[in-house]
Coordinates of C-alpha atoms in Angstrom, one line a residue:
Chain A
M1 CA 0.0 0.0 0.0
I2 CA 0.9 3.6 -0.4
H3 CA 1.7 4.2 3.3
K4 CA 3.7 1.0 3.8
Y5 CA 7.1 2.1 5.1
K6 CA 10.3 0.2 4.7
W7 CA 11.9 -0.8 8.0
W8 CA 14.7 1.7 7.7
E9 CA 12.2 4.5 7.0
K10 CA 10.3 3.5 10.1
I11 CA 13.5 3.6 12.2
G12 CA 14.5 6.9 10.8
M13 CA 11.2 8.5 11.5
Y14 CA 11.0 7.2 15.1
L15 CA 14.5 8.5 15.7
A16 CA 13.5 11.9 14.4
I17 CA 10.4 11.8 16.5
T18 CA 12.5 10.9 19.5
A19 CA 14.9 13.8 18.9
F20 CA 11.9 16.2 18.5
L21 CA 10.3 15.0 21.7
I22 CA 13.6 15.3 23.6
F23 CA 13.9 18.9 22.5
I24 CA 10.3 19.7 23.3
L25 CA 10.0 17.9 26.6
A26 CA 13.5 18.3 28.1
P27 CA 12.6 21.5 30.0
F28 CA 9.6 19.9 31.5
V29 CA 11.4 16.8 32.5
E30 CA 14.3 18.8 34.0
A31 CA 11.8 21.1 35.8
F32 CA 10.1 18.0 37.3
L33 CA 13.4 16.5 38.4
V34 CA 14.5 19.8 39.9
S35 CA 11.2 20.0 41.8
M36 CA 11.9 16.6 43.3
R37 CA 15.2 17.5 44.8
P38 CA 16.0 19.1 48.2
L39 CA 17.5 22.6 47.7
E40 CA 21.1 21.5 48.6
A41 CA 20.9 18.9 45.8
V42 CA 19.6 21.4 43.3
F43 CA 22.7 23.5 43.7
R44 CA 25.1 20.5 43.7
A45 CA 27.5 20.2 40.7
P46 CA 27.9 18.2 38.6
H47 CA 24.5 17.9 37.0
R48 CA 22.8 14.5 37.6
F49 CA 19.4 13.4 36.4
F50 CA 18.6 11.3 39.4
T51 CA 19.8 11.5 42.9
A52 CA 19.0 9.4 45.9
D53 CA 17.4 12.1 47.9
M54 CA 14.4 12.9 45.7
S55 CA 11.0 13.5 47.2
F56 CA 7.8 15.4 46.8
A57 CA 8.7 17.8 49.6
S58 CA 8.7 20.9 47.4
Y59 CA 5.1 20.3 46.4
V60 CA 4.2 20.5 50.1
N61 CA 6.6 23.3 51.1
M62 CA 5.8 25.7 48.3
W63 CA 2.4 26.5 49.7
T64 CA 4.0 28.0 52.8
S65 CA 7.1 29.6 51.2
V66 CA 5.0 31.1 48.3
P67 CA 1.9 31.9 50.4
M68 CA 0.3 33.7 47.4
L69 CA 0.5 30.7 45.1
P70 CA -3.2 29.8 45.1
R71 CA -4.0 33.4 44.5
Y72 CA -1.6 33.6 41.5
I73 CA -3.1 30.5 40.0
F74 CA -6.6 31.8 40.6
N75 CA -5.6 35.1 39.0
S76 CA -4.2 33.5 35.9
F77 CA -7.3 31.5 35.5
F78 CA -9.6 34.3 36.2
I79 CA -7.9 36.8 33.9
S80 CA -7.8 34.3 31.1
C81 CA -11.5 33.4 31.5
A82 CA -12.4 37.1 31.6
V83 CA -10.3 37.8 28.5
T84 CA -12.0 34.9 26.7
A85 CA -15.5 36.0 27.6
L86 CA -14.8 39.6 26.5
A87 CA -13.1 38.6 23.4
L88 CA -15.8 36.1 22.3
A89 CA -18.4 38.8 22.9
C90 CA -16.5 40.9 20.3
I91 CA -15.4 38.1 18.0
I92 CA -18.6 36.2 17.4
P93 CA -20.8 39.1 16.2
A94 CA -18.0 40.6 14.1
A95 CA -17.0 37.3 12.5
Y96 CA -20.7 36.6 11.7
S97 CA -21.1 40.1 10.2
L98 CA -17.9 39.6 8.1
S99 CA -18.9 36.2 6.9
R100 CA -22.6 36.7 6.1
F101 CA -23.3 40.2 4.8
E102 CA -22.3 42.1 1.7
Y103 CA -21.6 45.7 2.4
R104 CA -19.3 48.5 1.6
F105 CA -15.8 48.5 3.2
R106 CA -16.2 44.8 4.2
T107 CA -12.9 43.7 2.7
G108 CA -11.3 46.9 4.1
I109 CA -12.5 46.2 7.6
L110 CA -11.4 42.6 7.4
T111 CA -7.9 43.6 6.2
A112 CA -7.7 46.2 9.0
F113 CA -8.5 43.6 11.6
L114 CA -5.8 41.3 10.1
A115 CA -3.3 44.2 10.0
V116 CA -3.8 44.6 13.8
N117 CA -2.1 41.2 14.0
M118 CA 1.1 42.9 13.0
V119 CA 1.2 45.3 16.0
G120 CA 2.6 43.6 19.0
A121 CA 1.4 44.6 22.4
A122 CA 4.9 45.6 23.4
V123 CA 5.0 48.3 20.7
L124 CA 2.0 50.0 22.1
I125 CA 2.9 49.7 25.7
I126 CA 3.7 53.4 26.2
P127 CA 0.3 54.9 25.3
L128 CA -1.4 51.9 26.9
Y129 CA 0.4 52.6 30.1
K130 CA -0.7 56.3 29.9
L131 CA -4.2 55.2 29.0
M132 CA -4.4 52.9 32.0
L133 CA -3.0 55.6 34.2
A134 CA -5.4 58.2 32.9
I135 CA -8.6 56.1 33.4
G136 CA -7.3 54.7 36.7
L137 CA -7.1 51.1 35.7
L138 CA -3.4 50.6 36.7
N139 CA -3.2 47.9 39.4
T140 CA -6.6 46.4 38.6
Y141 CA -7.6 43.2 36.8
W142 CA -9.0 45.3 34.0
A143 CA -5.6 46.5 33.0
M144 CA -4.7 42.9 32.2
I145 CA -8.1 41.8 30.8
I146 CA -9.0 44.6 28.4
P147 CA -5.7 44.7 26.4
G148 CA -5.6 40.9 26.5
A149 CA -9.0 40.7 24.9
A150 CA -8.2 43.4 22.3
F151 CA -5.0 41.6 21.1
S152 CA -6.8 38.3 20.7
V153 CA -9.7 39.7 18.7
P154 CA -8.1 39.8 15.2
T155 CA -7.0 36.1 15.2
G156 CA -10.3 35.1 16.8
I157 CA -12.3 36.9 14.0
F158 CA -10.1 35.2 11.4
L159 CA -10.7 31.7 12.9
M160 CA -14.4 32.2 13.7
R161 CA -15.1 33.7 10.3
S162 CA -13.7 30.7 8.4
Y163 CA -15.9 28.5 10.6
F164 CA -19.1 30.5 9.9
L165 CA -18.3 30.4 6.1
R166 CA -18.7 26.6 6.2
I167 CA -22.2 26.8 7.7
P168 CA -24.8 26.7 4.9
K169 CA -26.8 29.9 4.4
E170 CA -30.0 27.8 4.0
L171 CA -30.1 27.5 7.8
E172 CA -30.7 31.2 8.2
E173 CA -33.0 31.4 5.3
A174 CA -35.2 28.7 6.7
A175 CA -35.4 30.7 10.0
Y176 CA -36.3 33.9 8.2
V177 CA -39.1 32.2 6.4
D178 CA -40.4 31.1 9.7
G179 CA -40.4 34.8 10.7
A180 CA -37.5 34.8 13.1
S181 CA -35.6 38.1 13.5
R182 CA -31.9 38.2 12.4
L183 CA -30.6 38.6 16.0
Y184 CA -32.8 35.8 17.1
T185 CA -31.5 33.6 14.2
L186 CA -27.9 34.3 15.2
W187 CA -28.6 33.5 18.8
R188 CA -30.9 30.5 18.5
V189 CA -29.9 29.0 15.1
I190 CA -26.3 29.8 14.3
L191 CA -24.7 29.8 17.7
P192 CA -25.8 26.3 18.6
V193 CA -24.5 24.8 15.4
S194 CA -21.2 26.7 15.6
L195 CA -20.5 25.4 19.1
P196 CA -17.5 23.3 18.1
G197 CA -16.0 26.3 16.3
I198 CA -16.7 28.5 19.2
I199 CA -15.0 26.1 21.5
V200 CA -11.8 26.1 19.3
V201 CA -11.7 29.9 19.2
A202 CA -12.3 30.0 23.0
I203 CA -9.4 27.7 23.7
T204 CA -7.1 29.5 21.3
V205 CA -8.0 32.8 22.9
F206 CA -7.7 31.3 26.4
I207 CA -4.2 29.9 25.8
G208 CA -3.1 33.1 24.1
A209 CA -4.5 35.1 27.1
Y210 CA -2.5 32.9 29.5
A211 CA 0.6 33.5 27.5
Q212 CA 0.2 37.3 27.3
Q213 CA -0.3 38.0 30.9
F214 CA 3.3 38.5 31.7
L215 CA 3.9 41.7 29.8
F216 CA 0.7 43.4 31.0
A217 CA 1.2 42.4 34.6
L218 CA 4.8 43.5 34.5
T219 CA 3.9 46.9 33.2
F220 CA 0.4 47.7 34.5
N221 CA 0.3 46.0 37.9
S222 CA 2.3 46.4 41.1
I223 CA -0.1 44.8 43.5
D224 CA 1.0 41.3 44.3
A225 CA -2.5 40.1 45.1
Y226 CA -3.5 40.7 41.4
N227 CA -0.5 39.1 39.8
P228 CA -1.0 36.2 37.5
L229 CA 1.1 33.1 37.9
P230 CA 4.0 34.0 35.5
M231 CA 4.5 37.4 37.1
G232 CA 4.0 36.1 40.6
L233 CA 6.7 33.5 40.1
Y234 CA 9.0 36.0 38.2
Q235 CA 9.4 38.0 41.4
F236 CA 11.3 35.1 42.8
F237 CA 13.9 35.3 40.1
G238 CA 17.1 37.3 40.6
R239 CA 16.8 36.9 44.4
E240 CA 19.8 36.1 46.5
R241 CA 19.2 32.3 46.4
V242 CA 16.3 31.3 44.2
V243 CA 14.3 28.4 45.7
Y244 CA 14.4 26.6 42.3
N245 CA 12.9 23.4 43.5
E246 CA 9.8 25.0 44.8
L247 CA 9.7 27.5 41.9
M248 CA 9.6 24.6 39.4
A249 CA 7.1 22.7 41.5
A250 CA 4.8 25.8 41.5
S251 CA 5.3 26.3 37.8
L252 CA 4.3 22.7 37.0
V253 CA 1.3 22.8 39.3
G254 CA 0.3 26.2 37.9
I255 CA 0.3 24.9 34.3
L256 CA -1.6 21.7 35.1
P257 CA -5.1 23.3 34.5
V258 CA -4.2 24.5 30.9
L259 CA -2.5 21.2 30.1
F260 CA -5.5 19.3 31.4
V261 CA -7.8 21.4 29.3
Y262 CA -5.6 20.9 26.3
V263 CA -5.3 17.1 26.5
F264 CA -9.0 16.8 26.7
L265 CA -9.8 19.1 23.8
Q266 CA -6.7 18.4 21.7
K267 CA -8.7 16.8 18.8
Y268 CA -10.9 19.9 18.4
I269 CA -8.0 22.2 18.4
V270 CA -6.2 20.4 15.6
A271 CA -9.4 20.3 13.6
G272 CA -10.2 23.9 14.3
L273 CA -6.8 25.2 13.4
T274 CA -6.9 23.0 10.3
A275 CA -10.1 24.9 9.2
G276 CA -8.7 28.3 10.0
A277 CA -5.3 27.8 8.5
V278 CA -6.2 26.4 5.2
K279 CA -9.3 28.3 4.2
E280 CA -9.1 32.0 3.1
Chain B
M1 CA -34.3 48.0 -7.0
T2 CA -32.5 50.2 -4.6
R3 CA -31.8 48.7 -1.2
R4 CA -32.2 50.6 2.0
F5 CA -29.1 51.1 4.1
D6 CA -28.8 48.1 6.4
A7 CA -27.3 48.9 9.8
F8 CA -27.4 45.4 11.2
P9 CA -24.0 44.1 9.9
Y10 CA -22.3 47.3 11.2
M11 CA -23.9 46.9 14.6
L12 CA -22.5 43.5 14.9
L13 CA -19.0 44.9 14.3
L14 CA -19.3 47.6 17.0
P15 CA -18.0 45.7 20.1
A16 CA -14.9 44.5 18.2
F17 CA -14.5 47.9 16.6
F18 CA -14.6 49.8 20.0
L19 CA -12.2 47.5 21.7
T20 CA -9.7 47.6 18.8
V21 CA -9.9 51.4 18.5
I22 CA -9.4 52.0 22.2
I23 CA -6.6 49.4 22.7
V24 CA -4.9 49.4 19.3
A25 CA -5.8 52.2 16.9
W26 CA -5.7 55.1 19.3
P27 CA -2.5 54.0 21.0
L28 CA -1.0 53.5 17.6
F29 CA -1.8 57.1 16.7
E30 CA -0.6 58.2 20.2
T31 CA 2.7 56.5 19.7
F32 CA 3.3 58.5 16.5
R33 CA 2.4 61.7 18.3
L34 CA 4.5 61.0 21.4
S35 CA 7.5 60.2 19.3
F36 CA 7.7 63.9 18.4
T37 CA 7.5 65.0 22.1
N38 CA 9.8 64.9 25.1
A39 CA 7.1 63.2 27.2
S40 CA 8.1 61.5 30.4
L41 CA 6.5 60.7 33.7
R42 CA 6.5 64.4 34.6
P43 CA 3.4 66.2 33.4
G44 CA 3.7 68.6 30.5
E45 CA 5.3 67.7 27.2
K46 CA 6.8 69.7 24.4
Y47 CA 6.9 69.0 20.7
V48 CA 10.6 68.5 19.7
G49 CA 10.3 67.6 16.1
F50 CA 12.5 64.9 14.9
E51 CA 14.9 65.2 17.8
N52 CA 14.1 61.8 19.2
Y53 CA 14.7 60.1 15.9
V54 CA 18.0 61.9 15.4
E55 CA 19.0 60.9 18.9
I56 CA 18.3 57.2 18.6
F57 CA 20.4 57.0 15.5
E58 CA 23.3 58.6 17.4
D59 CA 23.2 55.6 19.7
D60 CA 24.0 52.1 18.5
F61 CA 20.6 51.9 16.9
W62 CA 21.8 50.4 13.6
E63 CA 23.3 47.7 15.6
V64 CA 20.0 47.0 17.4
I65 CA 18.1 46.9 14.1
T66 CA 20.6 44.5 12.5
R67 CA 20.6 42.3 15.6
T68 CA 16.8 42.2 15.6
F69 CA 16.7 41.1 11.9
I70 CA 19.4 38.5 12.5
W71 CA 17.5 37.2 15.5
M72 CA 14.3 37.1 13.6
F73 CA 15.8 35.5 10.5
F74 CA 17.4 32.5 12.3
G75 CA 14.5 32.1 14.6
V76 CA 12.0 31.9 11.7
L77 CA 14.3 29.8 9.5
I78 CA 14.8 27.1 12.1
K79 CA 11.1 27.2 13.1
I80 CA 10.1 26.6 9.5
I81 CA 12.6 23.8 8.9
L82 CA 11.7 22.1 12.1
G83 CA 8.0 22.9 11.5
V84 CA 8.0 21.2 8.1
T85 CA 9.9 18.2 9.6
G86 CA 7.5 18.0 12.5
A87 CA 4.4 18.2 10.2
V88 CA 5.8 15.4 8.0
L89 CA 6.3 13.3 11.1
L90 CA 2.9 14.2 12.6
N91 CA 1.3 13.2 9.3
A92 CA 3.1 9.9 8.9
A93 CA 0.9 6.8 9.3
L94 CA 2.8 5.4 12.2
P95 CA 1.6 3.8 15.4
G96 CA 1.8 6.2 18.3
R97 CA 1.0 9.3 16.1
G98 CA -1.8 10.4 18.4
L99 CA 0.6 10.5 21.3
F100 CA 3.2 12.4 19.4
R101 CA 0.5 15.0 18.5
V102 CA -0.3 15.5 22.1
L103 CA 3.3 15.6 23.3
I104 CA 4.6 18.1 20.8
M105 CA 2.2 20.9 21.8
P106 CA 3.1 21.8 25.4
P107 CA 5.4 24.7 24.5
W108 CA 2.5 26.4 22.8
I109 CA 0.0 25.7 25.6
V110 CA 2.1 26.7 28.6
P111 CA 2.4 30.4 29.4
I112 CA 5.6 31.6 27.5
A113 CA 7.0 33.1 30.7
I114 CA 6.9 29.8 32.6
G115 CA 8.4 27.8 29.7
V116 CA 11.2 30.4 29.8
F117 CA 11.7 30.0 33.5
M118 CA 12.5 26.4 32.8
W119 CA 14.9 27.2 30.0
S120 CA 16.7 29.7 32.2
W121 CA 17.5 26.8 34.6
M122 CA 18.6 24.6 31.7
Y123 CA 21.1 27.2 30.6
N124 CA 22.6 27.4 34.1
G125 CA 26.3 26.5 33.8
Q126 CA 27.0 24.9 37.2
F127 CA 23.8 23.0 37.7
G128 CA 21.8 23.1 34.4
M129 CA 21.1 20.2 32.2
I130 CA 22.6 21.4 28.9
S131 CA 26.0 22.2 30.4
G132 CA 25.8 19.0 32.5
V133 CA 25.0 16.7 29.6
A134 CA 27.6 18.4 27.3
Q135 CA 30.3 17.8 29.9
K136 CA 29.2 14.2 30.4
I137 CA 29.5 13.4 26.7
G138 CA 32.7 15.4 26.4
L139 CA 31.5 18.4 24.4
L140 CA 32.5 20.8 27.2
S141 CA 35.4 20.4 29.5
G142 CA 34.0 22.5 32.3
P143 CA 30.8 24.3 33.3
F144 CA 29.6 26.8 30.7
E145 CA 27.3 29.7 31.7
F146 CA 25.3 30.1 28.4
L147 CA 23.7 33.4 29.3
A148 CA 26.9 35.1 30.4
Y149 CA 28.6 35.5 27.0
K150 CA 27.5 37.5 24.0
N151 CA 27.3 34.8 21.3
S152 CA 26.1 32.0 23.5
S153 CA 23.3 34.1 25.0
F154 CA 22.2 35.2 21.6
I155 CA 22.0 31.6 20.4
A156 CA 20.3 30.6 23.6
T157 CA 17.5 33.1 23.2
I158 CA 17.0 31.8 19.6
V159 CA 16.8 28.2 20.8
T160 CA 14.2 29.1 23.3
D161 CA 12.2 31.1 20.7
V162 CA 12.3 28.1 18.4
W163 CA 11.1 25.9 21.2
V164 CA 8.2 28.2 21.9
G165 CA 7.2 28.6 18.2
T166 CA 7.8 25.3 16.5
P167 CA 4.7 23.4 17.8
L168 CA 2.3 25.9 16.3
V169 CA 4.2 26.0 13.0
S170 CA 4.1 22.2 12.8
L171 CA 0.4 22.2 13.5
Y172 CA -0.4 24.7 10.9
L173 CA 1.7 22.9 8.3
L174 CA 0.1 19.6 9.3
A175 CA -3.2 21.2 8.6
A176 CA -2.0 22.3 5.2
M177 CA -0.6 18.8 4.4
Q178 CA -3.9 17.2 5.3
S179 CA -5.7 19.3 2.8
V180 CA -3.6 17.9 -0.1
P181 CA -6.0 15.6 -2.0
N182 CA -5.0 12.0 -1.5
E183 CA -5.7 11.1 -5.1
L184 CA -2.6 13.1 -6.1
Y185 CA -0.4 10.8 -4.0
E186 CA -2.1 7.7 -5.2
A187 CA -1.7 8.7 -8.8
A188 CA 2.0 9.4 -8.3
W189 CA 2.4 6.2 -6.4
T190 CA 0.8 4.2 -9.3
D191 CA 3.3 5.9 -11.6
G192 CA 6.0 4.5 -9.4
A193 CA 7.1 7.8 -7.8
G194 CA 9.1 7.3 -4.5
R195 CA 8.2 8.8 -1.2
F196 CA 10.8 11.6 -1.4
Y197 CA 9.8 12.4 -4.9
R198 CA 6.2 12.7 -3.9
F199 CA 7.1 14.9 -1.1
R200 CA 9.2 17.2 -3.2
R201 CA 6.8 17.3 -6.2
I202 CA 3.4 17.2 -4.6
T203 CA 3.5 18.0 -0.9
L204 CA 6.0 20.8 -1.0
P205 CA 4.5 22.9 -3.9
L206 CA 1.0 22.5 -2.5
I207 CA 1.8 23.6 1.0
A208 CA 4.2 26.3 -0.2
P209 CA 1.6 29.1 0.2
S210 CA 1.0 27.9 3.8
I211 CA 4.7 27.9 4.5
F212 CA 5.1 31.4 3.2
T213 CA 2.1 32.7 5.2
M214 CA 3.4 31.0 8.3
A215 CA 6.9 32.4 7.8
L216 CA 5.5 35.9 7.5
L217 CA 3.3 35.5 10.6
S218 CA 6.1 33.8 12.5
A219 CA 8.5 36.6 11.5
I220 CA 6.0 39.2 12.9
W221 CA 5.6 37.4 16.1
T222 CA 9.3 36.8 16.5
F223 CA 10.0 40.4 15.8
N224 CA 7.5 41.4 18.5
S225 CA 8.5 38.8 21.0
F226 CA 9.3 40.2 24.5
D227 CA 9.0 37.6 27.3
I228 CA 11.7 35.2 26.1
I229 CA 14.5 37.7 26.0
W230 CA 13.3 39.7 29.0
I231 CA 13.2 36.8 31.3
L232 CA 16.4 35.1 30.1
T233 CA 18.7 38.1 29.8
E234 CA 16.8 41.4 30.0
G235 CA 18.7 42.3 26.8
G236 CA 22.2 41.5 28.1
P237 CA 25.0 40.6 28.5
R238 CA 26.3 44.0 27.4
G239 CA 23.4 44.4 25.0
A240 CA 24.0 41.2 23.1
T241 CA 20.4 40.2 23.1
T242 CA 18.8 43.7 23.0
T243 CA 16.3 43.6 20.2
M244 CA 14.2 46.6 19.2
I245 CA 11.3 45.5 21.4
I246 CA 13.6 45.2 24.4
D247 CA 15.3 48.5 23.6
T248 CA 11.9 50.2 23.4
Y249 CA 10.6 48.7 26.6
K250 CA 13.8 49.7 28.5
T251 CA 13.7 53.2 27.3
A252 CA 10.0 53.8 27.8
I253 CA 9.0 51.8 30.8
S254 CA 12.1 51.2 32.8
R255 CA 13.5 54.7 32.3
F256 CA 10.1 56.5 31.8
R257 CA 11.3 58.2 28.6
F258 CA 8.0 58.0 26.7
G259 CA 9.0 60.3 23.8
E260 CA 12.2 58.5 23.0
G261 CA 10.6 55.1 23.6
S262 CA 7.8 56.0 21.2
A263 CA 10.2 57.0 18.5
R264 CA 11.8 53.5 18.9
A265 CA 8.3 51.9 18.7
V266 CA 7.6 53.8 15.5
M267 CA 10.9 52.4 14.1
I268 CA 9.6 48.9 14.9
L269 CA 6.4 49.5 13.0
I270 CA 8.3 51.0 10.0
C271 CA 10.8 48.1 10.0
L272 CA 8.0 45.5 10.2
T273 CA 5.8 47.2 7.6
A274 CA 8.8 47.5 5.2
F275 CA 9.7 43.9 5.8
S276 CA 6.2 42.6 5.3
V277 CA 5.6 44.6 2.1
G278 CA 9.0 43.6 0.7
Y279 CA 8.3 40.0 1.6
L280 CA 4.9 40.0 -0.2
I281 CA 6.3 41.8 -3.3
L282 CA 9.2 39.2 -3.5
L283 CA 6.7 36.4 -3.1
A284 CA 4.4 37.8 -5.8
K285 CA 7.3 38.1 -8.2
A286 CA 8.6 34.6 -7.4
S287 CA 5.1 33.1 -7.9
R288 CA 4.7 34.9 -11.2
R289 CA 8.0 33.6 -12.4
T290 CA 7.4 30.0 -11.5
G291 CA 3.7 30.2 -12.4
A292 CA 2.8 28.6 -9.1
K293 CA -0.3 29.6 -7.3
G294 CA 0.4 32.0 -4.5

């Protein structure tokens, strides 16, 4: 058959996959091993993968030495959820409009949204800082939520639009014939059938929001209680003696929720990106 | 029949429009304006004309621009090469493919900052894994502090950037590969074409547009990337990893020189726009020459 591999092809590919996975997973494995060591063993040269004194102690101790840890994890989660909600509220109607209606400037508007992709958040950090200062949002959750949502809107519109384009127009026409208003049709007919697409966009935005938090928190926030996990942990860097084992333990525990979500929804993400990447 | 003006599609755009105007469009305009002022944390600002622009070029700004482009070029090149390889492997009909698809993605899922914390430990010369393994297999004779020297820290930030970016590139290109009609492969296979020939003559040309799109997007993201360098080196040692973004951030936020910082931000936008336009023009020319679909 066409996909039948010769034995040396198989070996070659598995070797390549192994090399790939070593590169991808090495930091996680190393972080895990460091988190298992007592601090003296962390700072003991030369480097060893396994030592006799490994234990789960860091996972217990970190809750007392980083007392804010649950708060950081909560903040990260909360900010990402809020970003996702706000972004979806903007993305869904806009993508629907850009996929279903013919009107002047439509292509222009679509291009403008795509062009926004080019502007990185860090480029606009000065006016954003001034803006947050002026409207009194510095040191609030909003300063991390609103920009986070804004910078995920363009990609979200792009993904969501390509999903809407695949939904047959007959669905709406049938609803209109039955006398439904257009807003009602969007809400009760289109949204339910787009749920898989919405989930993909939501996850993409959520993951993006989790990743962006660092810059916004670093710049707009100085209240420790509002710090998301990356920023909360960043404060422990550059100290006299970084408690690396607990830092790594905290990082790994903190990313478990996202990893968990990802493993469960992995299939949908691949399918959704497939649709978004190829169409257009 | 003349149609009445229909406000409905515009109304649907309003939320996205407002958010984008407030957080992107207005700040963009403001960045341009500020770049001609001497704004700082102190209230009151004066227009100073092109002074900020003249000033940044009196520093080592050409060096920063060159460094940024070199950083971006190698980052994107390696990401694309690894991305194509990864996509081929993800697409191969091998047992265990599902597991590989799950395991390749974590760098994209995990907050960049936390992935970079892990890398910063890996680069540690005394206790880190890379230096340790390199010594064990005899590549290094003693501990090597990767982030302490100019060249090695530059390479180290690229490696971490590649680690962060490759999974998404692989996934996009996998998506493109899966959209290639199977009949093409079967036809070529019946004609006796080998696997490599099929890859070179069918897969590669058909996913080329996706590769070029991904390369452009990836270039823009790499150009704008902040977290990786900031956490690993903060632009050091002695400026060896200071890209335009880091330079802008340092000037504007760390030293509160909004005017000068804005001028640097404008330079970023100019460089990125010039790069993107140039890239697209070259691409259009190349695709006209080869007659391929772009």
